mmCIF file of C-alpha atoms in Angstrom:
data_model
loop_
_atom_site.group_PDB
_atom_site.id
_atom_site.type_symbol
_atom_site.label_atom_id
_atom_site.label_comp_id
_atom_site.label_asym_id
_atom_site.label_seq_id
_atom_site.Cartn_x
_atom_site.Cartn_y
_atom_site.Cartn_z
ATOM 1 C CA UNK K 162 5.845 1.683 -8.066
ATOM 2 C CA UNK K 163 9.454 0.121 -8.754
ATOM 3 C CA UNK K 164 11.792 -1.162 -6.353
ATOM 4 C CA UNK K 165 13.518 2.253 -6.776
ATOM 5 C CA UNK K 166 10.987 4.256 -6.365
ATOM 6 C CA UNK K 167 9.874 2.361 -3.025
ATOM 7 C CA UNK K 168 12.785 2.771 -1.742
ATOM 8 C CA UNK K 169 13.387 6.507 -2.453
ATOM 9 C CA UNK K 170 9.494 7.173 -1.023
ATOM 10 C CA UNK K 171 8.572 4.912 1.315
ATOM 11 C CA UNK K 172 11.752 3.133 3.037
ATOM 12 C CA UNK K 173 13.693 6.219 3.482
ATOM 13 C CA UNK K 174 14.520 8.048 6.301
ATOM 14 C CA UNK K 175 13.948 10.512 7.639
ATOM 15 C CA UNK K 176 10.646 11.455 6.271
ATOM 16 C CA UNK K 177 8.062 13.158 7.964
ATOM 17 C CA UNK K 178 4.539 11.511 6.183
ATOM 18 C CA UNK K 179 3.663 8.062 6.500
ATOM 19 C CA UNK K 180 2.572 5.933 3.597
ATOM 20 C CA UNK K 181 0.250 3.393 2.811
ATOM 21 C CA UNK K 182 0.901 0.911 0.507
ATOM 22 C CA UNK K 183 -1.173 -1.958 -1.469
ATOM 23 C CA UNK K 184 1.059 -4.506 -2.740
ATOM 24 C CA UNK K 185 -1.116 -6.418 -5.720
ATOM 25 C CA UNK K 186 -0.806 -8.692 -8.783
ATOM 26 C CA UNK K 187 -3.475 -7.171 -10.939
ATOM 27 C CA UNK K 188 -2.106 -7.902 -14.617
ATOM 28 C CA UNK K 189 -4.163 -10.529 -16.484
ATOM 29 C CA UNK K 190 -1.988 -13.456 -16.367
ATOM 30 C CA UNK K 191 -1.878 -13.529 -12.320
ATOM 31 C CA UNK K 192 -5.601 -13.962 -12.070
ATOM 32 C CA UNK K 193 -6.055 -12.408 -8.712
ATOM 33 C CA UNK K 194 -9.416 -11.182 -8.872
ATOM 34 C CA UNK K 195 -9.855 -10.516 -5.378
ATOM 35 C CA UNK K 196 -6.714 -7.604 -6.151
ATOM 36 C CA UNK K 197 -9.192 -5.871 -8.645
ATOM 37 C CA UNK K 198 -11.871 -5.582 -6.218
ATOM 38 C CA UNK K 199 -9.259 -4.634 -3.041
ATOM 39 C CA UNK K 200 -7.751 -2.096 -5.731
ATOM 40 C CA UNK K 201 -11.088 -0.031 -6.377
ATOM 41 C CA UNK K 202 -11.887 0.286 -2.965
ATOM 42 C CA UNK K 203 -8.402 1.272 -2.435
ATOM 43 C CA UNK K 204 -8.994 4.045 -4.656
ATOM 44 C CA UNK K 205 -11.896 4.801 -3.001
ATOM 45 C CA UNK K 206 -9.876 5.286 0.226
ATOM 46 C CA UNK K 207 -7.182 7.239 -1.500
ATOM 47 C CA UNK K 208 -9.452 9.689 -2.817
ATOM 48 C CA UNK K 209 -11.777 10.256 -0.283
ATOM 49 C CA UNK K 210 -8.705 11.267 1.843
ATOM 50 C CA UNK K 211 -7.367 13.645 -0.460
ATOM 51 C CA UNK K 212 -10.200 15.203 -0.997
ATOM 52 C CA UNK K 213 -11.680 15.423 2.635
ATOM 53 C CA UNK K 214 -10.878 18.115 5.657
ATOM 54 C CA UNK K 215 -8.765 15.881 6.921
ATOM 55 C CA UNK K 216 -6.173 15.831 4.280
ATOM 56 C CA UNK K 217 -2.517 16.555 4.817
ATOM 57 C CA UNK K 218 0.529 16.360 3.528
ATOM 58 C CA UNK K 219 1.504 13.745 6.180
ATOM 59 C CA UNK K 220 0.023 10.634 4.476
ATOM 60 C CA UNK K 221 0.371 9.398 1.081
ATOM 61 C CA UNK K 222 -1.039 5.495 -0.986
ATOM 62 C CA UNK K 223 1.291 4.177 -2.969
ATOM 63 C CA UNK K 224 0.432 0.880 -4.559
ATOM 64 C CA UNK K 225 3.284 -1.948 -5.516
ATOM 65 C CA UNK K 226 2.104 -4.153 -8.558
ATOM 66 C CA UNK K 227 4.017 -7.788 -8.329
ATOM 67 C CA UNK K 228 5.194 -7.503 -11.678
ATOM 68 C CA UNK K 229 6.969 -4.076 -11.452
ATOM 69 C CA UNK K 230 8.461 -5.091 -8.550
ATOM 70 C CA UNK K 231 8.435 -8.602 -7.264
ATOM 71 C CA UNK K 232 11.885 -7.426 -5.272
ATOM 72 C CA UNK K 233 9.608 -5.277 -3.406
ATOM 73 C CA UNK K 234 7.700 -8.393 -2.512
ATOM 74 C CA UNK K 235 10.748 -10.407 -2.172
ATOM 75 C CA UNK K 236 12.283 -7.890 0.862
ATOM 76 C CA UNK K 237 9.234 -7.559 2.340
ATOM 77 C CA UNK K 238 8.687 -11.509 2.459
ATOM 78 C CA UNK K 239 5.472 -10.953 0.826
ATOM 79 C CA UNK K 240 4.300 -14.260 -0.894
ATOM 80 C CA UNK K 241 0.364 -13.610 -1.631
ATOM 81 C CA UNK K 242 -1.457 -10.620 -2.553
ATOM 82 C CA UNK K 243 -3.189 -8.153 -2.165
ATOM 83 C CA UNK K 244 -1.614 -6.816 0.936
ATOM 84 C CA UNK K 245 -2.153 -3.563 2.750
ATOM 85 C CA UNK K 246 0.624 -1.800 5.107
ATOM 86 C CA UNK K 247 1.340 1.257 6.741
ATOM 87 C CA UNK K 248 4.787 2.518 7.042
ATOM 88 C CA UNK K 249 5.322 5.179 9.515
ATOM 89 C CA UNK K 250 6.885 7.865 9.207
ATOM 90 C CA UNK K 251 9.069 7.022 12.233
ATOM 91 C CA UNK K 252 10.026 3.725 14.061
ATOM 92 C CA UNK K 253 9.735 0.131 12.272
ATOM 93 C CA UNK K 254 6.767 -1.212 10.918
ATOM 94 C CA UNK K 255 4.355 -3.075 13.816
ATOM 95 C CA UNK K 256 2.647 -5.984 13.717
ATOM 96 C CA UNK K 257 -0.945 -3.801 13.117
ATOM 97 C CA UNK K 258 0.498 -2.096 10.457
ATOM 98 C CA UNK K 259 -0.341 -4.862 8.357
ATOM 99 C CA UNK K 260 -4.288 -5.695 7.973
ATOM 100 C CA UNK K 261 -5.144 -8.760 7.853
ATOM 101 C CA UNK K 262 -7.997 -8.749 5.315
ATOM 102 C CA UNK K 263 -8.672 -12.409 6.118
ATOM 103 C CA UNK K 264 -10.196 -10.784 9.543
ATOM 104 C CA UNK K 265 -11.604 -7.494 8.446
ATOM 105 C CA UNK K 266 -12.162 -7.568 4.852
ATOM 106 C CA UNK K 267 -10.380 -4.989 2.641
ATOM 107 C CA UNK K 268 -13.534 -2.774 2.244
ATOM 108 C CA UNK K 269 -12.936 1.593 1.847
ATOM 109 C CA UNK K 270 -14.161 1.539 4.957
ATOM 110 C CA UNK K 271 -11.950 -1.151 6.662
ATOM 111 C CA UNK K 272 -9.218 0.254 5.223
ATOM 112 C CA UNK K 273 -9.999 3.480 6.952
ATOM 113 C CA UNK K 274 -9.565 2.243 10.219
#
């Protein structure tokens, strides 16, 4: 996802879903291997939502890759990745809505929580 893109999905308002995003540097030259692993179980997470009961159309995963757009990073004051947030789909974003994978891990199932 572009700058654009994040904008028109996930930073406008008013919307009525919330999103969760991964912000990663997974192309070969940024050797982050710990984004490979966080992006599989990522996936996991995505697709085990969308395809349980509990789906709606109220929550979407979007994922932000550094190198199609490091402004993303840049207004976000993001400096290291991979990085997991929620972003409501009203009010600001909160402290929680940022894991901190140095505490919990970045696991399908930590993500779930």
């Amino acid at each position: 996802m572009n700058h654009e893109r994040f904008r028109q999905f996930v930073r406008s308002s008013p919307r009525n879903y919330s999103v969760v995003v991964m912000l990663t540097a997974l192309s070969a030259q940024r050797q982050c291997a710990v984004c490979r692993h966080a992006h599989d179980e990522f996936l996991i997470l995505a697709n085990s939502f969308r395809y349980s009961q509990a789906y709606s159309n109220n929550l979407f995963f979007a994922m932000v890759d550094f190198d199609e757009g490091p402004d993303v990073f840049q207004s976000l004051k993001i400096s290291s990745a991979p990085v997991f947030m929620h972003f409501p789909a009203k009010g600001k974003i909160k402290k929680g809505d940022t894991m901190d994978i140095q505490r919990v891990g970045y696991s399908a199932e930590a993500l779930a929580k």
